[in-house]
Short mmCIF file of C-alpha atoms and ligand atoms in Angstrom, two decimals:
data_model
loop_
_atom_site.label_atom_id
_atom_site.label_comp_id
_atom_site.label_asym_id
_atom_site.label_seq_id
_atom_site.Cartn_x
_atom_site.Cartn_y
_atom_site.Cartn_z
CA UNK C 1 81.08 99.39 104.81
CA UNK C 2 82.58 99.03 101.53
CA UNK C 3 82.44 96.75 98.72
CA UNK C 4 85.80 95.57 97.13
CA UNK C 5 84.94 93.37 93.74
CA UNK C 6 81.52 91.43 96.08
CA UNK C 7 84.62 91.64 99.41
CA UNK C 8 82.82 93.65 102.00
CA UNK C 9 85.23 95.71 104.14
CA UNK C 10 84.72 97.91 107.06
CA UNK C 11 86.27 100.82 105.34
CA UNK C 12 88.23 101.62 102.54
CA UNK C 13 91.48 101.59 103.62
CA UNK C 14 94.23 99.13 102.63
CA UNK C 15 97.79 99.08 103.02
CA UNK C 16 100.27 99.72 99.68
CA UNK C 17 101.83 96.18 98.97
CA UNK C 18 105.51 95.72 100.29
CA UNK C 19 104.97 98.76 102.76
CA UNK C 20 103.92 97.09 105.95
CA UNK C 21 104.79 94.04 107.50
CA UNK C 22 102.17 92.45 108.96
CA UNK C 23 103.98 89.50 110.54
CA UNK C 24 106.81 91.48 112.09
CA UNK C 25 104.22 94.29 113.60
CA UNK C 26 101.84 90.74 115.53
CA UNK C 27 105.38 89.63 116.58
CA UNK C 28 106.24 93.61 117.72
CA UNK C 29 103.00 94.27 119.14
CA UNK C 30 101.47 90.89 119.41
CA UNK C 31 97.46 90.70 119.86
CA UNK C 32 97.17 94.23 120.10
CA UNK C 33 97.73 94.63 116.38
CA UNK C 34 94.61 92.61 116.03
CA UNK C 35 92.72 94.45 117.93
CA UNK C 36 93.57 98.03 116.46
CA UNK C 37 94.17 96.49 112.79
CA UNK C 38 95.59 100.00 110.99
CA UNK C 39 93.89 98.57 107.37
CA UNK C 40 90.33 96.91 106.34
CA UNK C 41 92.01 94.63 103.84
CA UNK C 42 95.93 93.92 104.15
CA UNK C 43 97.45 93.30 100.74
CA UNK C 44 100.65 90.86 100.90
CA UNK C 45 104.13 92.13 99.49
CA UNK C 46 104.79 90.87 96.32
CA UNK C 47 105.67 87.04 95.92
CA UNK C 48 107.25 85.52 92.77
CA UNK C 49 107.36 81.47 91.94
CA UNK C 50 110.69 81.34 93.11
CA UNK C 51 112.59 82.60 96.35
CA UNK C 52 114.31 86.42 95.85
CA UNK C 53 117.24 87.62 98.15
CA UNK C 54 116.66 91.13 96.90
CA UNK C 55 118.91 94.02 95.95
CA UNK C 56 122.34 94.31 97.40
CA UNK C 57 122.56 96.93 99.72
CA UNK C 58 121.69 100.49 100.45
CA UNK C 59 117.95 99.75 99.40
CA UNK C 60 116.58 102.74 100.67
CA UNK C 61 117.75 106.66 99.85
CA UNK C 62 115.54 109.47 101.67
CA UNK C 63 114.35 112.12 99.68
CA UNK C 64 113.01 115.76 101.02
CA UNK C 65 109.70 114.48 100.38
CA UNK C 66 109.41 110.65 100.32
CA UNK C 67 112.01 107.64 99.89
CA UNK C 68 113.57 105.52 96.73
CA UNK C 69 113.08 102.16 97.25
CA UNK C 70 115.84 99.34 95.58
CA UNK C 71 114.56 96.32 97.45
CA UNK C 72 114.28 94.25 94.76
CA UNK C 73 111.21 91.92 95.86
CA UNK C 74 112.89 89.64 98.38
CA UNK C 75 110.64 86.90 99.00
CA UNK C 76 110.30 83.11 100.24
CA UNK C 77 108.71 82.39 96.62
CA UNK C 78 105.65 80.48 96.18
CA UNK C 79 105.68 77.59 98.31
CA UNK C 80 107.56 79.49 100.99
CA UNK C 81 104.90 81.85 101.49
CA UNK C 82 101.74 79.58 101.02
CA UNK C 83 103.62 76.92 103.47
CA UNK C 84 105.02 79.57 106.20
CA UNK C 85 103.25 83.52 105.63
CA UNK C 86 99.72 82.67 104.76
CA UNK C 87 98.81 80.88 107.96
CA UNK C 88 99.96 83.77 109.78
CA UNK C 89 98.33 86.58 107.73
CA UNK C 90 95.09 84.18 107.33
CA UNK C 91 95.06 85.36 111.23
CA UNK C 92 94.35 89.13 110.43
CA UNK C 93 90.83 90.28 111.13
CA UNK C 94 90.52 91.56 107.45
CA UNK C 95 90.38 90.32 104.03
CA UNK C 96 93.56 89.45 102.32
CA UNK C 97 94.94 90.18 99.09
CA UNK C 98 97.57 88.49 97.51
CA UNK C 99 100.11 90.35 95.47
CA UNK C 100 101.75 88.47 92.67
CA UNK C 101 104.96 89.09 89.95
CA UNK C 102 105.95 86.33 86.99
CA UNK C 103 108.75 87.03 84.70
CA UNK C 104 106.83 85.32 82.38
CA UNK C 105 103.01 84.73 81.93
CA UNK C 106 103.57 80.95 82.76
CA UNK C 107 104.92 81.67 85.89
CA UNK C 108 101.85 84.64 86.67
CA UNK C 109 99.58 81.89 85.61
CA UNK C 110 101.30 79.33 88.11
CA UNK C 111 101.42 81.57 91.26
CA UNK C 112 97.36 82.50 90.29
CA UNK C 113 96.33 79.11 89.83
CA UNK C 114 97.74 78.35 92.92
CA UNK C 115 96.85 81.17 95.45
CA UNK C 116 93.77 81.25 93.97
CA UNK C 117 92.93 77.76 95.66
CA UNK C 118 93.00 78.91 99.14
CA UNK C 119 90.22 79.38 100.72
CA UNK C 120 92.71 82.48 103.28
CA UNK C 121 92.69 84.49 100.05
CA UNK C 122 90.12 87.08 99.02
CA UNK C 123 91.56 88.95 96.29
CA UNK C 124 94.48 88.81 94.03
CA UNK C 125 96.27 91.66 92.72
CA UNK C 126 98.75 91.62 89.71
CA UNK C 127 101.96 93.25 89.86
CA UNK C 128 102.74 93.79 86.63
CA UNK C 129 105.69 96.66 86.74
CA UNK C 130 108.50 94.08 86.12
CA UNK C 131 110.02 93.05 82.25
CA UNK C 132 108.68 89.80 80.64
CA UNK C 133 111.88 87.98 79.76
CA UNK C 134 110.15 86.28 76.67
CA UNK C 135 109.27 89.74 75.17
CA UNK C 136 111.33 92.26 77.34
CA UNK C 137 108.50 94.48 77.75
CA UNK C 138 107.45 95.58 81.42
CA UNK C 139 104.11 93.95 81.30
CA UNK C 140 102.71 96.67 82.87
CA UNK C 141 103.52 99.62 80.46
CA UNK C 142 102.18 98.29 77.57
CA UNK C 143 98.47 97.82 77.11
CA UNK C 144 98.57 94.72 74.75
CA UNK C 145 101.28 93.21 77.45
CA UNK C 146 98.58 94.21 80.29
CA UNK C 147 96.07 92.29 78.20
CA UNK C 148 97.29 89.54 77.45
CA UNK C 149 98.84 88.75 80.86
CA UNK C 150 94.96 89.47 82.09
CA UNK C 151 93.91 87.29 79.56
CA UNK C 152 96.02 83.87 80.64
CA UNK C 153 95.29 83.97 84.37
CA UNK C 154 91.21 85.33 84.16
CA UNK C 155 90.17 81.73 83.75
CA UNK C 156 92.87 80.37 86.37
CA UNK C 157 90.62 81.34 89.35
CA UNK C 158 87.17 82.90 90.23
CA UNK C 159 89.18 85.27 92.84
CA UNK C 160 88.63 89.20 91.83
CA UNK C 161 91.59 90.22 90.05
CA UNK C 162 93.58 93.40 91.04
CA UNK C 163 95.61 94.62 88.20
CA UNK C 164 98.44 97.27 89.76
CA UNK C 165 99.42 100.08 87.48
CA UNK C 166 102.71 101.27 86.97
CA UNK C 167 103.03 105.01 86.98
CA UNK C 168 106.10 104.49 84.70
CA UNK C 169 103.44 104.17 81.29
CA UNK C 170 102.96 106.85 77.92
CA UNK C 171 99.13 106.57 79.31
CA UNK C 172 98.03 104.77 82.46
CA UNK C 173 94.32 104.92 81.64
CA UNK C 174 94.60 102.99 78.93
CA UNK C 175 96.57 99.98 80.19
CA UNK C 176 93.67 100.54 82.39
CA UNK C 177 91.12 100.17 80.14
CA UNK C 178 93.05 97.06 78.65
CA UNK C 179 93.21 95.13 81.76
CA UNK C 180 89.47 95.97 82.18
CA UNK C 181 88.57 94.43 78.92
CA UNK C 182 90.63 91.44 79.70
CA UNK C 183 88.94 90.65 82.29
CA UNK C 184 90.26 92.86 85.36
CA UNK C 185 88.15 92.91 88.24
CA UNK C 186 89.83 96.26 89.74
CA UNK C 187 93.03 98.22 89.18
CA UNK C 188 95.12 99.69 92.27
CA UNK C 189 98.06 102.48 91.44
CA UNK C 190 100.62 104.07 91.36
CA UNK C 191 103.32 101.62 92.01
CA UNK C 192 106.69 103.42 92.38
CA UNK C 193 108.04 105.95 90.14
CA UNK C 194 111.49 105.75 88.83
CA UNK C 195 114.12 107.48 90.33
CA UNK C 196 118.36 107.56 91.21
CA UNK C 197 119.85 109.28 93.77
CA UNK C 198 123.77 109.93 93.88
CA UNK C 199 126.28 108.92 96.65
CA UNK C 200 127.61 112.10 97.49
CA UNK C 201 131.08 110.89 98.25
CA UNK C 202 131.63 108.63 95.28
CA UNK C 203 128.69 110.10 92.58
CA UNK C 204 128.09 106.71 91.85
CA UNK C 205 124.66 105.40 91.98
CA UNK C 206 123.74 105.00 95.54
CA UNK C 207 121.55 102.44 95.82
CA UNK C 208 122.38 98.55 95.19
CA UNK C 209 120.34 98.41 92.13
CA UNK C 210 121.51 101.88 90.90
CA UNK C 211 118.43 102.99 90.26
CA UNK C 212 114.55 102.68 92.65
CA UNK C 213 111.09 103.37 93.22
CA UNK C 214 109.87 107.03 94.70
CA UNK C 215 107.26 106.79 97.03
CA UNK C 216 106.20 109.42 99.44
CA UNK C 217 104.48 112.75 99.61
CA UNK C 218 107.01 113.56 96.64
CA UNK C 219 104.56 112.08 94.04
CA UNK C 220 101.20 112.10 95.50
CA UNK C 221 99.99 115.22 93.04
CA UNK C 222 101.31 112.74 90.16
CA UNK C 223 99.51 109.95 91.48
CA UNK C 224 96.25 111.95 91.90
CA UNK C 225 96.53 112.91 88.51
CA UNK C 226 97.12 109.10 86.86
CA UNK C 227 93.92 107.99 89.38
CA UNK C 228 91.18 110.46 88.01
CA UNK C 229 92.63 109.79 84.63
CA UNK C 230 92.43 105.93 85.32
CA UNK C 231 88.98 106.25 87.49
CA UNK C 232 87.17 108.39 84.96
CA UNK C 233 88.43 106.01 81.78
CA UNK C 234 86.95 102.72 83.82
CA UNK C 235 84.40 101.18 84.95
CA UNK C 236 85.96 98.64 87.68
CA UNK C 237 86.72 100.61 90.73
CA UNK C 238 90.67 102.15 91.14
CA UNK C 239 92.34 101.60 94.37
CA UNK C 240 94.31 104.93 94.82
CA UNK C 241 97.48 105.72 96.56
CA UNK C 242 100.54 107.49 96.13
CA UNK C 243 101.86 109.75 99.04
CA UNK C 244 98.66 109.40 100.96
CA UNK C 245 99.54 110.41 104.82
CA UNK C 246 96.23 111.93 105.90
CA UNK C 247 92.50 111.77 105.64
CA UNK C 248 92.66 115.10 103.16
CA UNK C 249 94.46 113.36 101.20
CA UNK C 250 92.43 109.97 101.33
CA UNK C 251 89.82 111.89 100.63
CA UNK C 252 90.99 113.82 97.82
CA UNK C 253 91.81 109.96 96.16
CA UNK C 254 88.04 109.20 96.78
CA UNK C 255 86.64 112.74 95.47
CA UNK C 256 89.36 111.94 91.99
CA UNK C 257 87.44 108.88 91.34
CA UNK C 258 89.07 106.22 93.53
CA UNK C 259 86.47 103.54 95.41
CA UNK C 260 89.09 102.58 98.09
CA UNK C 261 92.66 104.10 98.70
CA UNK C 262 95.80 102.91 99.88
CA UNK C 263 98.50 104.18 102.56
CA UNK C 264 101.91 103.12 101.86
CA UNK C 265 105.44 105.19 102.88
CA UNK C 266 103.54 107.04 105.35
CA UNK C 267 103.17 103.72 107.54
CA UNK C 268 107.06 103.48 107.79
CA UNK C 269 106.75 106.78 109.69
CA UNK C 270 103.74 105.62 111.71
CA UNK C 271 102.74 102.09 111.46
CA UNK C 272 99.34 103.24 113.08
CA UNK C 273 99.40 105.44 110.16
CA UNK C 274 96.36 103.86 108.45
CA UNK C 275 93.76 104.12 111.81
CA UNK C 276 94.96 107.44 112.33
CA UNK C 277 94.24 108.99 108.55
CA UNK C 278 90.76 106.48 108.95
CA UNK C 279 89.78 108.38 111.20
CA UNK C 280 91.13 111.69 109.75
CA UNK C 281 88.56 110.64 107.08
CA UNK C 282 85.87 110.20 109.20
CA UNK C 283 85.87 113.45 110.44
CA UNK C 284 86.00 115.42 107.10
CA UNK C 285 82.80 112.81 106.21
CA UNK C 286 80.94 114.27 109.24
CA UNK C 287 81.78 117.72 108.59
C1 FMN I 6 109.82 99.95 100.59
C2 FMN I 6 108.73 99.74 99.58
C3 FMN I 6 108.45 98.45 99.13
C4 FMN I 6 107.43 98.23 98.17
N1 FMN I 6 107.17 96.95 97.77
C5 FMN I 6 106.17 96.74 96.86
C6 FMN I 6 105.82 95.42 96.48
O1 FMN I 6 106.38 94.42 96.95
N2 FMN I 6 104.83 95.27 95.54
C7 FMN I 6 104.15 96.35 95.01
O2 FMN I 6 103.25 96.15 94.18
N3 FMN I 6 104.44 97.61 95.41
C8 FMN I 6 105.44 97.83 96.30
N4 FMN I 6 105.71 99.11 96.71
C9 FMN I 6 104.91 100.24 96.17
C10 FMN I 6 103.79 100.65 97.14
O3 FMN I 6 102.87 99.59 97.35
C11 FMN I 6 103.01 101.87 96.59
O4 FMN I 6 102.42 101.52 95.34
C12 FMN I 6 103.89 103.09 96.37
O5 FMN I 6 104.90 103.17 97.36
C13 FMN I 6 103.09 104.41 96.35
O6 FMN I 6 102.42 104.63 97.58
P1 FMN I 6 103.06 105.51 98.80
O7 FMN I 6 103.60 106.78 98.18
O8 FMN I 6 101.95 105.74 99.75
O9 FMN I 6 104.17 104.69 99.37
C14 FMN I 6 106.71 99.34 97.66
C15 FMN I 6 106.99 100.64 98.13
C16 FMN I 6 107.99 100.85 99.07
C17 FMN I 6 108.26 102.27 99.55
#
């Protein structure tokens, strides 16, 4: 077992947010997916207060060693998801988290407050790599940003709070420590790293919002680096991923200071991804 923030799971793996899609794989796999869950908590994609469409098209370019990701947070927005996608993922056999994005710390504290009422959700986690538009800072890269955002939602709801680190920060560990002293319950990171990729043809941008997020095996010695950095300057336990696509490299996340981990890119390969790198784990534990 394993302890999340008081949330007791049966192991420590989660999904990254925005990387599996929990309601397609039931309606793929149906009951079956229940039965062989690939995660011990499922963490939502990202929701904002209002409905996204996303980037244009191409949202995705492969690199040699992981993907860059333009999708641009489509979403049903708030009421979409609390009327339509949390009954369904309230049906999971594991505790959900909630992922959450304001432009603004009104609208954070508004989608909070409000998933922090139902009773379906067990944690909710902050994603806080997008710009305010009242200060034009990404919240997320600046630890007085980090803080204050923190600061308006702690009293909004007595659900553990997530904060989810950007990888695209001067220093990680101490927006870290920031959301910590806020009031953070746990931090979970990396997010995406910034990256561009080039149509060949026209060497023009290739994606539909120019420029993405790298994910992948490409930056998991980067995100190692940013979790023992963040683990070691904290108290509140890191959620760790970045690249993770076997129970080595779970492992390694634990052994750098991380108390769960987080599979991500890897499940687009192999949705079963996550049982198969548990149990990966659980070998090297016996050894
Ligand atoms: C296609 C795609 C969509 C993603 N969507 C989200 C999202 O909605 N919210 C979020 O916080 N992170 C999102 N991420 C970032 C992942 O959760 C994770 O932090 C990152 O990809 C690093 O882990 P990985 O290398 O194992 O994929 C997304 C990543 C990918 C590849």
């Amino acid at each position: 077992m394993t302890d999340l923030c008081g949330v007791r799971l049966a192991g420590p793996i989660l999904n990254g947010s925005g990387t599996f899609d929990a309601i397609a794989a039931r309606r793929a796999f149906g009951d079956a997916l229940l039965e062989r869950f690939p995660f011990h908590a499922f963490v939502s994609k990202t929701i904002t207060l209002a409905p996204r469409e996303g980037n244009p098209p191409p949202r995705l370019w492969e690199t040699p060693a992981g993907l860059i990701n333009s999708i641009g947070l489509p979403n049903k927005g708030l009421e979409g998801f609390l009327a339509h996608d949390l009954p369904e993922l309230a049906e999971l056999p594991v505790p959900l988290v909630v992922s959450v994005m304001g432009f603004s710390r009104d609208e954070l504290a508004e989608l909070v407050q409000r998933v922090g009422q139902r009773d379906e959700v067990a944690l909710i986690e902050l994603n806080v790599s997008c710009p305010n538009v009242e200060t034009g800072l990404v919240m997320g890269a600046d630890p007085a940003e980090t803080a204050r955002a923190v600061e308006r939602v702690r009293p909004l709801t007595d659900r553990p709070l997530i904060v989810k680190l950007t990888p695209n920060a001067n220093d990680p560990a101490a927006v870290a420590v920031a959301a910590e002293e806020a009031g953070a319950d746990a931090v979970s990171l990396i997010n995406t790293l910034k990256g561009m990729a080039l149509d060949p043809r026209t060497r023009q941008p290739w994606l539909g919002g120019a420029t993405g997020g790298v994910s992948g095996p490409a930056v998991r010695a980067v995100a190692l680096e940013q979790v023992a950095a963040v683990a070691a300057a904290v108290e509140i336990p890191a959620i760790g991923m970045g690249g993770i696509a076997s129970g080595r490299h779970a492992s390694d996340f634990l052994s750098a200071g991380a108390a769960c981990v987080a599979v991500g890119t890897e499940s687009f390969r192999d949705p079963a991804a996550g049982l198969r790198i548990a149990a990966e784990l659980g070998e090297l534990a016996t050894v």
